[in-house]
Amino acid sequence: MPRRYTLTLSCPDRVGIVAAVSGLIAAHGGWITEANHHSDPEGRRFFMRQEILADSLPFDVAAFRTQLAPIAAEFAMDWRVVDSAYKKRVVILVSQLGHCLYDLLARWQAREWDIEIPCVISNHDTHRGFVEWHGIPFHHVPVAPHDKAAAFARIAELFEAAQGDVMVLARYMQILPDALCRRYPTRIINIHHGFLPSFKGAKPYHQAYERGVKLVGATCHYVTSNLDDGPIIEQDVVRVDHSDDPSDLVRYGRDIEKTVLARGLGYHLDDRVLIHGQRTVVFR
């Protein structure tokens, strides 16, 4: 794909926001290839995402930010501009269930995403051979029940050393401490087996089977200090019936977990997710 700048913003809603931003880009000959807008009538807040061909502007991304800064100040915008020439760095955390890890690495190897995976971190050594076969460093960080703080300090250290942009919990079965969640707001993504807040804890698909559910699903969300309560990025379901046993539900669930995590991560990598309190605006 041609190099592009992606502008995302939110601000108090008022007349003239689109005109001001698009007018600046047009004044410099900029070519907008995709534009998305949303106005929240309850919160009276406006959301925008625009993609601009980098070569259509007469300056680099730093100068583009400088040009936009006065408009951003005028409209009290929360905003950012991302250059597609920079490859986002995705650090994956995994425990013993490997289906989401396998799927993410397959998509990375197939170049579905233009990203770097600087390392994989796990509290088990189970997937070392598979990860290293892909040429990716693997870090085994056990989480001792009596000293979890040391393990999570090591994870933060590895994430910083890898210059990670986003941390993906690909069925990582440890609860992150509040300090780590606060340190990386909207930079940690999790996949949850089910429509939150249903069926938390052990054996969720067995819980679902006992309740006679007709749908099983998965939820991709940002991680916050409140367990499994962060802003939701993506969800999906698959229908089940009375003939399915718990092993069928587990199999269906793992398939949909992979799909939902990949879609949610893809939206994040493509800068399509804007946070709105406990909710998200996702420009698909």
PDB file of N, CA, C and O in Angstrom, residues 86-91 116 118-119 156-166 187:
ATOM      1  N   TYR A  86       6.013   3.640   9.759  1.00  0.00           N
ATOM      2  CA  TYR A  86       6.465   3.057  11.019  1.00  0.00           C
ATOM      3  C   TYR A  86       5.700   1.764  11.274  1.00  0.00           C
ATOM      4  O   TYR A  86       4.468   1.758  11.320  1.00  0.00           O
ATOM      5  N   LYS A  87       6.416   0.662  11.457  1.00  0.00           N
ATOM      6  CA  LYS A  87       5.781  -0.617  11.737  1.00  0.00           C
ATOM      7  C   LYS A  87       5.530  -0.743  13.239  1.00  0.00           C
ATOM      8  O   LYS A  87       6.463  -0.654  14.041  1.00  0.00           O
ATOM      9  N   LYS A  88       4.284  -0.933  13.609  1.00  0.00           N
ATOM     10  CA  LYS A  88       3.958  -1.096  15.028  1.00  0.00           C
ATOM     11  C   LYS A  88       4.570  -2.392  15.550  1.00  0.00           C
ATOM     12  O   LYS A  88       4.647  -3.400  14.847  1.00  0.00           O
ATOM     13  N   ARG A  89       4.967  -2.351  16.805  1.00  0.00           N
ATOM     14  CA  ARG A  89       5.664  -3.473  17.434  1.00  0.00           C
ATOM     15  C   ARG A  89       4.716  -4.152  18.437  1.00  0.00           C
ATOM     16  O   ARG A  89       4.292  -3.533  19.416  1.00  0.00           O
ATOM     17  N   VAL A  90       4.383  -5.403  18.138  1.00  0.00           N
ATOM     18  CA  VAL A  90       3.379  -6.153  18.883  1.00  0.00           C
ATOM     19  C   VAL A  90       4.064  -7.215  19.737  1.00  0.00           C
ATOM     20  O   VAL A  90       4.710  -8.128  19.210  1.00  0.00           O
ATOM     21  N   VAL A  91       3.929  -7.100  21.050  1.00  0.00           N
ATOM     22  CA  VAL A  91       4.467  -8.092  21.984  1.00  0.00           C
ATOM     23  C   VAL A  91       3.309  -8.996  22.412  1.00  0.00           C
ATOM     24  O   VAL A  91       2.266  -8.511  22.872  1.00  0.00           O
ATOM     25  N   GLU A 116       5.933  -5.589  13.374  1.00  0.00           N
ATOM     26  CA  GLU A 116       7.045  -6.352  13.932  1.00  0.00           C
ATOM     27  C   GLU A 116       6.544  -7.069  15.183  1.00  0.00           C
ATOM     28  O   GLU A 116       5.730  -6.522  15.939  1.00  0.00           O
ATOM     29  N   PRO A 118       8.534  -8.297  18.163  1.00  0.00           N
ATOM     30  CA  PRO A 118       9.884  -8.371  18.709  1.00  0.00           C
ATOM     31  C   PRO A 118      10.090  -9.510  19.693  1.00  0.00           C
ATOM     32  O   PRO A 118      11.231  -9.941  19.899  1.00  0.00           O
ATOM     33  N   CYS A 119       9.010 -10.008  20.310  1.00  0.00           N
ATOM     34  CA  CYS A 119       9.166 -11.129  21.237  1.00  0.00           C
ATOM     35  C   CYS A 119       7.804 -11.681  21.643  1.00  0.00           C
ATOM     36  O   CYS A 119       6.768 -11.040  21.454  1.00  0.00           O
ATOM     37  N   ALA A 156       7.161  -5.905  32.149  1.00  0.00           N
ATOM     38  CA  ALA A 156       7.240  -4.492  31.768  1.00  0.00           C
ATOM     39  C   ALA A 156       8.623  -4.139  31.244  1.00  0.00           C
ATOM     40  O   ALA A 156       8.764  -3.395  30.259  1.00  0.00           O
ATOM     41  N   GLU A 157       9.641  -4.704  31.858  1.00  0.00           N
ATOM     42  CA  GLU A 157      11.014  -4.462  31.415  1.00  0.00           C
ATOM     43  C   GLU A 157      11.227  -4.989  29.994  1.00  0.00           C
ATOM     44  O   GLU A 157      11.834  -4.311  29.153  1.00  0.00           O
ATOM     45  N   LEU A 158      10.729  -6.193  29.723  1.00  0.00           N
ATOM     46  CA  LEU A 158      10.862  -6.782  28.386  1.00  0.00           C
ATOM     47  C   LEU A 158      10.068  -5.986  27.352  1.00  0.00           C
ATOM     48  O   LEU A 158      10.523  -5.797  26.219  1.00  0.00           O
ATOM     49  N   PHE A 159       8.892  -5.525  27.734  1.00  0.00           N
ATOM     50  CA  PHE A 159       8.056  -4.734  26.824  1.00  0.00           C
ATOM     51  C   PHE A 159       8.758  -3.430  26.463  1.00  0.00           C
ATOM     52  O   PHE A 159       8.772  -3.013  25.294  1.00  0.00           O
ATOM     53  N   GLU A 160       9.355  -2.785  27.448  1.00  0.00           N
ATOM     54  CA  GLU A 160      10.079  -1.545  27.186  1.00  0.00           C
ATOM     55  C   GLU A 160      11.314  -1.801  26.333  1.00  0.00           C
ATOM     56  O   GLU A 160      11.615  -1.041  25.405  1.00  0.00           O
ATOM     57  N   ALA A 161      12.056  -2.867  26.650  1.00  0.00           N
ATOM     58  CA  ALA A 161      13.253  -3.191  25.878  1.00  0.00           C
ATOM     59  C   ALA A 161      12.914  -3.500  24.425  1.00  0.00           C
ATOM     60  O   ALA A 161      13.695  -3.201  23.514  1.00  0.00           O
ATOM     61  N   ALA A 162      11.727  -4.105  24.205  1.00  0.00           N
ATOM     62  CA  ALA A 162      11.285  -4.423  22.847  1.00  0.00           C
ATOM     63  C   ALA A 162      10.698  -3.220  22.134  1.00  0.00           C
ATOM     64  O   ALA A 162      10.339  -3.313  20.964  1.00  0.00           O
ATOM     65  N   GLN A 163      10.580  -2.084  22.855  1.00  0.00           N
ATOM     66  CA  GLN A 163       9.945  -0.878  22.321  1.00  0.00           C
ATOM     67  C   GLN A 163       8.548  -1.212  21.798  1.00  0.00           C
ATOM     68  O   GLN A 163       8.145  -0.790  20.717  1.00  0.00           O
ATOM     69  N   GLY A 164       7.823  -1.964  22.618  1.00  0.00           N
ATOM     70  CA  GLY A 164       6.494  -2.406  22.216  1.00  0.00           C
ATOM     71  C   GLY A 164       5.488  -1.271  22.126  1.00  0.00           C
ATOM     72  O   GLY A 164       5.508  -0.336  22.935  1.00  0.00           O
ATOM     73  N   ASP A 165       4.638  -1.362  21.118  1.00  0.00           N
ATOM     74  CA  ASP A 165       3.531  -0.416  20.964  1.00  0.00           C
ATOM     75  C   ASP A 165       2.251  -0.962  21.578  1.00  0.00           C
ATOM     76  O   ASP A 165       1.429  -0.201  22.092  1.00  0.00           O
ATOM     77  N   VAL A 166       2.068  -2.271  21.483  1.00  0.00           N
ATOM     78  CA  VAL A 166       0.854  -2.887  22.010  1.00  0.00           C
ATOM     79  C   VAL A 166       1.207  -4.267  22.551  1.00  0.00           C
ATOM     80  O   VAL A 166       2.059  -4.975  21.995  1.00  0.00           O
ATOM     81  N   ARG A 187      -3.169   0.163  25.523  1.00  0.00           N
ATOM     82  CA  ARG A 187      -2.053  -0.475  24.820  1.00  0.00           C
ATOM     83  C   ARG A 187      -1.957  -1.963  25.158  1.00  0.00           C
ATOM     84  O   ARG A 187      -1.017  -2.631  24.729  1.00  0.00           O
TER      85      ARG A 187
END
